[in-house]
Amino acid sequence: MSDNSYLFIVNPNSGTTIGKNQRAVCEAIETFARRHSAHAHILFTKESGHATHLVREHLTLRNWKAIVAVGGDGTVNEVAKVLVHKSLALGILPLGSGNGLARHLGLPLTPVAALTRLFEGNPIVIDSAELNGIPFFCTAGVGFDAYVGALFSRQSSRGLATYASVAFKSFWNFKPQHFLLNGKDTEAFSLTIANAGQYGNNAWIAPEASVQDGFLDICVVRPFPAWFGVNLAYRMFSKSLKPSGFVSYETLQHVLIESANPPLIHYDGEPLQLDTTRIQIDIRPKSLCVIV
């Protein structure tokens, strides 16, 4: 049995909120914990990867009711990867730039509402996925989205406005790439593997994706004329993207992507330059407990 203690892992560099309001975030967490007769243990990350280290270090120190990622999808990834195939629940306070998994799960985005849901919500079990052994929970892919993700990670400011500016500038000089997708030659502007349906900020790349169906939704956006770019963006943000001459979908449990050179990828928004030309992606059905 849990002793009603929650471990909060806070990334002060997530989004545009936490860094300037660390004290307010902590006070809100502690207030809601007291209100629900719970204990909150709060830790701050110092660098990329630190959240994973903190979770592993504290995992068995108490009988936690949940371990809560406070930040964006990158923070969620770092915390959740330790909890895969464990009964301990993941909690999410979505204070990042995109919050793709939280949005897909229907979690509220304001701190007060998110904390209420955390302490009063119920756990469900969802799927996760792995890319060359790297866990991810929302989306991963190659092509334009990985390119923009790498550029966005170098910006001094966060948030949707910064991401949109980077994406718009990148659109005009990005060149589509060739891949083998499960052995089939594929020219792609972007190639997305979706466990959840969106990148974040309600940009739905795979509107039909489910985190509980045991499948991955593979979305290929093929090279398109400039005029289609506006249509593509509109349909993503209106959750109405569908198959067309430029967009195709298939649902799979296992995906092999091969390229002539080691590609730049992203997983849950985090860019990574691979040192291999083969990308193996697999679904991990019913592998993560998360409070919704």
mmCIF file of C-alpha atoms in Angstrom:
data_model
loop_
_atom_site.group_PDB
_atom_site.id
_atom_site.type_symbol
_atom_site.label_atom_id
_atom_site.label_comp_id
_atom_site.label_asym_id
_atom_site.label_seq_id
_atom_site.Cartn_x
_atom_site.Cartn_y
_atom_site.Cartn_z
ATOM 1 C CA MET A 1 0.000 0.000 0.000
ATOM 2 C CA SER A 2 1.117 3.559 -0.746
ATOM 3 C CA ASP A 3 1.750 5.946 2.135
ATOM 4 C CA ASN A 4 0.119 8.728 0.059
ATOM 5 C CA SER A 5 3.468 10.308 -0.794
ATOM 6 C CA TYR A 6 4.093 11.849 -4.196
ATOM 7 C CA LEU A 7 7.507 12.482 -5.725
ATOM 8 C CA PHE A 8 7.506 15.593 -7.943
ATOM 9 C CA ILE A 9 10.320 15.972 -10.500
ATOM 10 C CA VAL A 10 10.339 19.604 -11.646
ATOM 11 C CA ASN A 11 12.204 20.808 -14.724
ATOM 12 C CA PRO A 12 12.770 24.558 -14.178
ATOM 13 C CA ASN A 13 13.679 25.014 -17.854
ATOM 14 C CA SER A 14 10.432 23.622 -19.264
ATOM 15 C CA GLY A 15 8.079 25.898 -21.135
ATOM 16 C CA THR A 16 7.695 29.537 -20.195
ATOM 17 C CA THR A 17 6.183 29.204 -16.711
ATOM 18 C CA ILE A 18 8.280 27.308 -14.191
ATOM 19 C CA GLY A 19 11.574 29.184 -14.401
ATOM 20 C CA LYS A 20 10.057 32.497 -13.326
ATOM 21 C CA ASN A 21 7.613 30.981 -10.847
ATOM 22 C CA GLN A 22 9.421 28.141 -9.097
ATOM 23 C CA ARG A 23 8.283 29.248 -5.654
ATOM 24 C CA ALA A 24 4.651 29.579 -6.760
ATOM 25 C CA VAL A 25 4.733 26.128 -8.389
ATOM 26 C CA CYS A 26 6.130 24.566 -5.208
ATOM 27 C CA GLU A 27 3.599 26.353 -3.000
ATOM 28 C CA ALA A 28 0.723 25.175 -5.197
ATOM 29 C CA ILE A 29 1.964 21.571 -5.077
ATOM 30 C CA GLU A 30 2.330 21.652 -1.299
ATOM 31 C CA THR A 31 -1.070 23.309 -0.812
ATOM 32 C CA PHE A 32 -2.877 20.678 -2.879
ATOM 33 C CA ALA A 33 -0.963 17.861 -1.192
ATOM 34 C CA ARG A 34 -2.038 19.082 2.261
ATOM 35 C CA ARG A 35 -5.597 19.486 1.019
ATOM 36 C CA HIS A 36 -5.597 15.818 0.007
ATOM 37 C CA SER A 37 -3.790 14.587 3.136
ATOM 38 C CA ALA A 38 -0.752 13.728 1.039
ATOM 39 C CA HIS A 39 2.965 14.385 1.313
ATOM 40 C CA ALA A 40 4.817 16.069 -1.563
ATOM 41 C CA HIS A 41 8.546 15.563 -2.017
ATOM 42 C CA ILE A 42 9.813 18.051 -4.638
ATOM 43 C CA LEU A 43 13.084 17.760 -6.566
ATOM 44 C CA PHE A 44 14.450 20.024 -9.335
ATOM 45 C CA THR A 45 16.411 18.843 -12.333
ATOM 46 C CA LYS A 46 19.713 20.480 -13.216
ATOM 47 C CA GLU A 47 20.381 19.228 -16.750
ATOM 48 C CA SER A 48 19.143 16.963 -19.504
ATOM 49 C CA GLY A 49 18.775 13.397 -18.266
ATOM 50 C CA HIS A 50 18.777 14.402 -14.602
ATOM 51 C CA ALA A 51 15.083 13.556 -14.131
ATOM 52 C CA THR A 52 15.764 9.910 -14.993
ATOM 53 C CA HIS A 53 18.631 9.806 -12.494
ATOM 54 C CA LEU A 54 16.480 11.363 -9.747
ATOM 55 C CA VAL A 55 13.646 8.890 -10.281
ATOM 56 C CA ARG A 56 15.989 5.902 -10.189
ATOM 57 C CA GLU A 57 17.726 7.272 -7.099
ATOM 58 C CA HIS A 58 14.477 7.789 -5.159
ATOM 59 C CA LEU A 59 12.319 5.002 -6.621
ATOM 60 C CA THR A 60 12.559 2.650 -3.648
ATOM 61 C CA LEU A 61 13.144 5.176 -0.851
ATOM 62 C CA ARG A 62 9.414 5.425 -0.160
ATOM 63 C CA ASN A 63 6.279 3.623 -1.210
ATOM 64 C CA TRP A 64 5.226 6.428 -3.584
ATOM 65 C CA LYS A 65 1.650 6.733 -4.734
ATOM 66 C CA ALA A 66 2.877 8.384 -7.938
ATOM 67 C CA ILE A 67 5.927 10.000 -9.449
ATOM 68 C CA VAL A 68 4.987 13.266 -11.101
ATOM 69 C CA ALA A 69 6.732 14.886 -14.074
ATOM 70 C CA VAL A 70 6.420 18.668 -13.868
ATOM 71 C CA GLY A 71 7.372 20.074 -17.265
ATOM 72 C CA GLY A 72 6.902 19.149 -20.906
ATOM 73 C CA ASP A 73 7.105 16.000 -22.995
ATOM 74 C CA GLY A 74 10.875 15.746 -22.568
ATOM 75 C CA THR A 75 10.504 15.725 -18.780
ATOM 76 C CA VAL A 76 7.626 13.256 -19.026
ATOM 77 C CA ASN A 77 9.842 11.001 -21.143
ATOM 78 C CA GLU A 78 12.729 11.119 -18.668
ATOM 79 C CA VAL A 79 10.459 10.222 -15.750
ATOM 80 C CA ALA A 80 8.195 7.718 -17.526
ATOM 81 C CA LYS A 81 11.023 5.618 -18.992
ATOM 82 C CA VAL A 82 11.866 4.448 -15.453
ATOM 83 C CA LEU A 83 8.235 3.474 -14.804
ATOM 84 C CA VAL A 84 7.683 1.300 -17.901
ATOM 85 C CA HIS A 85 6.397 -2.157 -16.906
ATOM 86 C CA LYS A 86 6.023 -1.046 -13.273
ATOM 87 C CA SER A 87 2.788 -0.691 -11.311
ATOM 88 C CA LEU A 88 3.809 2.722 -9.943
ATOM 89 C CA ALA A 89 1.784 5.482 -11.590
ATOM 90 C CA LEU A 90 3.098 8.440 -13.559
ATOM 91 C CA GLY A 91 1.523 11.804 -12.831
ATOM 92 C CA ILE A 92 1.835 14.787 -15.188
ATOM 93 C CA LEU A 93 1.747 18.504 -14.437
ATOM 94 C CA PRO A 94 1.943 19.794 -18.023
ATOM 95 C CA LEU A 95 3.975 23.007 -17.832
ATOM 96 C CA GLY A 96 6.072 22.558 -20.974
ATOM 97 C CA SER A 97 6.043 24.105 -24.417
ATOM 98 C CA GLY A 98 3.932 21.512 -26.220
ATOM 99 C CA ASN A 99 2.526 19.023 -23.681
ATOM 100 C CA GLY A 100 1.598 16.537 -26.382
ATOM 101 C CA LEU A 101 0.941 13.490 -24.198
ATOM 102 C CA ALA A 102 -1.003 15.495 -21.607
ATOM 103 C CA ARG A 103 -3.178 17.059 -24.298
ATOM 104 C CA HIS A 104 -3.812 13.678 -25.918
ATOM 105 C CA LEU A 105 -4.882 12.274 -22.542
ATOM 106 C CA GLY A 106 -7.200 15.230 -21.951
ATOM 107 C CA LEU A 107 -5.325 16.531 -18.928
ATOM 108 C CA PRO A 108 -5.950 20.179 -17.972
ATOM 109 C CA LEU A 109 -3.091 22.586 -18.634
ATOM 110 C CA THR A 110 -3.511 25.130 -15.841
ATOM 111 C CA PRO A 111 -1.640 24.293 -12.601
ATOM 112 C CA VAL A 112 -4.714 24.401 -10.355
ATOM 113 C CA ALA A 113 -6.814 22.177 -12.618
ATOM 114 C CA ALA A 114 -3.874 19.853 -13.313
ATOM 115 C CA LEU A 115 -3.149 19.428 -9.597
ATOM 116 C CA THR A 116 -6.826 18.725 -8.915
ATOM 117 C CA ARG A 117 -6.813 16.026 -11.585
ATOM 118 C CA LEU A 118 -3.561 14.583 -10.254
ATOM 119 C CA PHE A 119 -4.889 14.090 -6.734
ATOM 120 C CA GLU A 120 -8.449 13.168 -7.713
ATOM 121 C CA GLY A 121 -7.933 11.331 -11.010
ATOM 122 C CA ASN A 122 -7.616 7.599 -11.616
ATOM 123 C CA PRO A 123 -4.784 5.575 -13.164
ATOM 124 C CA ILE A 124 -5.103 3.936 -16.565
ATOM 125 C CA VAL A 125 -2.631 1.740 -18.412
ATOM 126 C CA ILE A 126 -1.349 2.952 -21.776
ATOM 127 C CA ASP A 127 1.042 1.778 -24.460
ATOM 128 C CA SER A 128 4.574 3.038 -24.905
ATOM 129 C CA ALA A 129 7.097 2.486 -27.691
ATOM 130 C CA GLU A 130 10.818 2.083 -28.233
ATOM 131 C CA LEU A 131 13.090 3.469 -30.932
ATOM 132 C CA ASN A 132 16.405 1.579 -31.051
ATOM 133 C CA GLY A 133 15.790 0.813 -27.399
ATOM 134 C CA ILE A 134 14.919 4.425 -26.466
ATOM 135 C CA PRO A 135 11.471 4.652 -24.845
ATOM 136 C CA PHE A 136 8.987 7.226 -26.130
ATOM 137 C CA PHE A 137 5.370 7.850 -25.280
ATOM 138 C CA CYS A 138 3.980 10.450 -27.677
ATOM 139 C CA THR A 139 5.639 10.660 -31.119
ATOM 140 C CA ALA A 140 8.975 10.024 -32.788
ATOM 141 C CA GLY A 141 10.170 10.517 -36.314
ATOM 142 C CA VAL A 142 12.545 11.702 -38.981
ATOM 143 C CA GLY A 143 12.460 14.503 -41.513
ATOM 144 C CA PHE A 144 11.146 18.024 -41.066
ATOM 145 C CA ASP A 145 9.921 17.600 -37.490
ATOM 146 C CA ALA A 146 13.284 16.314 -36.294
ATOM 147 C CA TYR A 147 15.016 19.168 -38.130
ATOM 148 C CA VAL A 148 12.789 21.784 -36.490
ATOM 149 C CA GLY A 149 13.099 20.079 -33.115
ATOM 150 C CA ALA A 150 16.886 20.339 -33.272
ATOM 151 C CA LEU A 151 16.756 24.035 -34.164
ATOM 152 C CA PHE A 152 14.120 24.737 -31.497
ATOM 153 C CA SER A 153 16.265 23.082 -28.817
ATOM 154 C CA ARG A 154 18.972 25.705 -29.431
ATOM 155 C CA GLN A 155 16.683 28.711 -28.941
ATOM 156 C CA SER A 156 16.965 30.881 -25.846
ATOM 157 C CA SER A 157 13.170 31.196 -25.515
ATOM 158 C CA ARG A 158 10.509 28.481 -25.464
ATOM 159 C CA GLY A 159 6.806 28.309 -26.243
ATOM 160 C CA LEU A 160 4.568 28.030 -29.303
ATOM 161 C CA ALA A 161 5.544 31.394 -30.802
ATOM 162 C CA THR A 162 9.232 30.447 -30.869
ATOM 163 C CA TYR A 163 8.479 27.005 -32.315
ATOM 164 C CA ALA A 164 6.216 28.468 -35.020
ATOM 165 C CA SER A 165 8.886 30.996 -35.990
ATOM 166 C CA VAL A 166 11.554 28.299 -36.276
ATOM 167 C CA ALA A 167 9.238 26.019 -38.270
ATOM 168 C CA PHE A 168 8.243 28.769 -40.709
ATOM 169 C CA LYS A 169 11.843 29.759 -41.414
ATOM 170 C CA SER A 170 12.887 26.109 -41.770
ATOM 171 C CA PHE A 171 10.088 25.256 -44.194
ATOM 172 C CA TRP A 172 11.676 27.135 -47.087
ATOM 173 C CA ASN A 173 15.065 25.424 -47.049
ATOM 174 C CA PHE A 174 14.288 21.915 -45.835
ATOM 175 C CA LYS A 175 14.788 19.167 -48.435
ATOM 176 C CA PRO A 176 12.689 15.959 -48.327
ATOM 177 C CA GLN A 177 14.607 12.756 -47.675
ATOM 178 C CA HIS A 178 14.540 9.164 -48.938
ATOM 179 C CA PHE A 179 13.996 6.265 -46.562
ATOM 180 C CA LEU A 180 13.194 2.597 -46.722
ATOM 181 C CA LEU A 181 10.051 2.111 -44.648
ATOM 182 C CA ASN A 182 9.755 -1.612 -43.924
ATOM 183 C CA GLY A 183 11.675 -2.216 -47.137
ATOM 184 C CA LYS A 184 9.612 0.173 -49.298
ATOM 185 C CA ASP A 185 11.321 3.204 -50.849
ATOM 186 C CA THR A 186 9.686 6.311 -49.413
ATOM 187 C CA GLU A 187 10.403 9.974 -50.126
ATOM 188 C CA ALA A 188 9.202 11.954 -47.128
ATOM 189 C CA PHE A 189 8.922 15.537 -45.983
ATOM 190 C CA SER A 190 8.267 13.985 -42.587
ATOM 191 C CA LEU A 191 7.818 10.447 -41.306
ATOM 192 C CA THR A 192 6.124 10.238 -37.913
ATOM 193 C CA ILE A 193 5.586 7.254 -35.643
ATOM 194 C CA ALA A 194 2.700 8.129 -33.354
ATOM 195 C CA ASN A 195 1.745 6.382 -30.143
ATOM 196 C CA ALA A 196 -0.277 9.426 -29.100
ATOM 197 C CA GLY A 197 -1.899 11.571 -31.769
ATOM 198 C CA GLN A 198 -0.135 14.911 -31.583
ATOM 199 C CA TYR A 199 3.256 16.599 -31.394
ATOM 200 C CA GLY A 200 2.013 19.119 -28.827
ATOM 201 C CA ASN A 201 0.185 22.463 -28.886
ATOM 202 C CA ASN A 202 -2.761 20.573 -30.424
ATOM 203 C CA ALA A 203 -0.891 19.864 -33.668
ATOM 204 C CA TRP A 204 -2.544 16.508 -34.434
ATOM 205 C CA ILE A 205 -0.385 14.563 -36.881
ATOM 206 C CA ALA A 206 -2.298 11.306 -36.302
ATOM 207 C CA PRO A 207 -5.836 12.165 -35.165
ATOM 208 C CA GLU A 208 -6.923 8.509 -35.037
ATOM 209 C CA ALA A 209 -4.018 7.333 -32.872
ATOM 210 C CA SER A 210 -4.835 5.650 -29.574
ATOM 211 C CA VAL A 211 -2.488 5.040 -26.651
ATOM 212 C CA GLN A 212 -4.427 1.907 -25.720
ATOM 213 C CA ASP A 213 -4.846 -0.020 -28.982
ATOM 214 C CA GLY A 214 -1.494 -1.828 -29.108
ATOM 215 C CA PHE A 215 -0.532 -0.214 -32.434
ATOM 216 C CA LEU A 216 1.553 2.653 -33.748
ATOM 217 C CA ASP A 217 0.151 5.043 -36.359
ATOM 218 C CA ILE A 218 2.691 5.726 -39.110
ATOM 219 C CA CYS A 219 2.170 9.025 -40.924
ATOM 220 C CA VAL A 220 4.144 9.821 -44.066
ATOM 221 C CA VAL A 221 3.917 13.363 -45.415
ATOM 222 C CA ARG A 222 5.302 13.273 -48.937
ATOM 223 C CA PRO A 223 6.847 16.242 -50.764
ATOM 224 C CA PHE A 224 4.125 18.765 -51.552
ATOM 225 C CA PRO A 225 3.708 22.118 -53.306
ATOM 226 C CA ALA A 226 4.010 25.233 -51.177
ATOM 227 C CA TRP A 227 0.256 25.930 -51.311
ATOM 228 C CA PHE A 228 -0.460 22.658 -49.492
ATOM 229 C CA GLY A 229 1.603 23.780 -46.497
ATOM 230 C CA VAL A 230 -1.186 26.075 -45.275
ATOM 231 C CA ASN A 231 -3.743 23.298 -45.729
ATOM 232 C CA LEU A 232 -1.502 20.867 -43.858
ATOM 233 C CA ALA A 233 -1.057 23.241 -40.910
ATOM 234 C CA TYR A 234 -4.786 24.046 -40.774
ATOM 235 C CA ARG A 235 -5.760 20.384 -40.774
ATOM 236 C CA MET A 236 -3.239 19.506 -38.069
ATOM 237 C CA PHE A 237 -4.458 22.231 -35.734
ATOM 238 C CA SER A 238 -8.127 21.483 -36.453
ATOM 239 C CA LYS A 239 -7.579 17.747 -35.836
ATOM 240 C CA SER A 240 -8.774 16.990 -39.368
ATOM 241 C CA LEU A 241 -5.635 15.733 -41.093
ATOM 242 C CA LYS A 242 -6.554 12.768 -43.275
ATOM 243 C CA PRO A 243 -5.113 10.646 -46.079
ATOM 244 C CA SER A 244 -4.537 12.478 -49.354
ATOM 245 C CA GLY A 245 -2.131 12.462 -52.247
ATOM 246 C CA PHE A 246 0.470 13.911 -49.879
ATOM 247 C CA VAL A 247 -0.408 12.185 -46.590
ATOM 248 C CA SER A 248 -0.705 8.460 -45.874
ATOM 249 C CA TYR A 249 -1.286 6.367 -42.753
ATOM 250 C CA GLU A 250 -0.871 2.783 -41.678
ATOM 251 C CA THR A 251 -1.047 1.061 -38.294
ATOM 252 C CA LEU A 252 1.765 -1.297 -37.329
ATOM 253 C CA GLN A 253 3.327 -2.855 -34.268
ATOM 254 C CA HIS A 254 6.867 -2.933 -35.638
ATOM 255 C CA VAL A 255 8.576 -0.449 -37.971
ATOM 256 C CA LEU A 256 11.996 -0.520 -39.632
ATOM 257 C CA ILE A 257 13.294 2.715 -41.175
ATOM 258 C CA GLU A 258 16.557 2.665 -43.121
ATOM 259 C CA SER A 259 18.438 5.601 -44.617
ATOM 260 C CA ALA A 260 21.585 6.155 -46.648
ATOM 261 C CA ASN A 261 23.180 8.158 -43.819
ATOM 262 C CA PRO A 262 22.612 8.190 -40.035
ATOM 263 C CA PRO A 263 19.517 10.376 -39.658
ATOM 264 C CA LEU A 264 18.554 13.104 -37.247
ATOM 265 C CA ILE A 265 15.517 11.929 -35.288
ATOM 266 C CA HIS A 266 13.250 13.224 -32.557
ATOM 267 C CA TYR A 267 11.507 11.307 -29.790
ATOM 268 C CA ASP A 268 8.897 13.114 -27.716
ATOM 269 C CA GLY A 269 10.265 16.348 -29.168
ATOM 270 C CA GLU A 270 13.871 15.677 -28.161
ATOM 271 C CA PRO A 271 16.312 15.746 -31.113
ATOM 272 C CA LEU A 272 19.009 13.102 -31.461
ATOM 273 C CA GLN A 273 21.615 12.476 -34.155
ATOM 274 C CA LEU A 274 21.875 8.722 -34.625
ATOM 275 C CA ASP A 275 25.110 6.918 -35.442
ATOM 276 C CA THR A 276 23.317 4.126 -37.313
ATOM 277 C CA THR A 277 21.294 4.013 -40.536
ATOM 278 C CA ARG A 278 18.713 1.564 -39.127
ATOM 279 C CA ILE A 279 15.838 2.623 -36.887
ATOM 280 C CA GLN A 280 13.792 -0.146 -35.276
ATOM 281 C CA ILE A 281 10.571 0.978 -33.596
ATOM 282 C CA ASP A 282 8.326 -1.338 -31.579
ATOM 283 C CA ILE A 283 5.127 -0.920 -29.610
ATOM 284 C CA ARG A 284 5.087 -1.903 -25.928
ATOM 285 C CA PRO A 285 1.394 -2.572 -25.224
ATOM 286 C CA LYS A 286 -0.058 -1.778 -21.802
ATOM 287 C CA SER A 287 3.295 -0.832 -20.335
ATOM 288 C CA LEU A 288 2.761 2.453 -18.435
ATOM 289 C CA CYS A 289 0.373 3.399 -15.649
ATOM 290 C CA VAL A 290 -0.589 7.087 -15.773
ATOM 291 C CA ILE A 291 -3.056 9.171 -13.733
ATOM 292 C CA VAL A 292 -5.752 10.824 -15.826
#
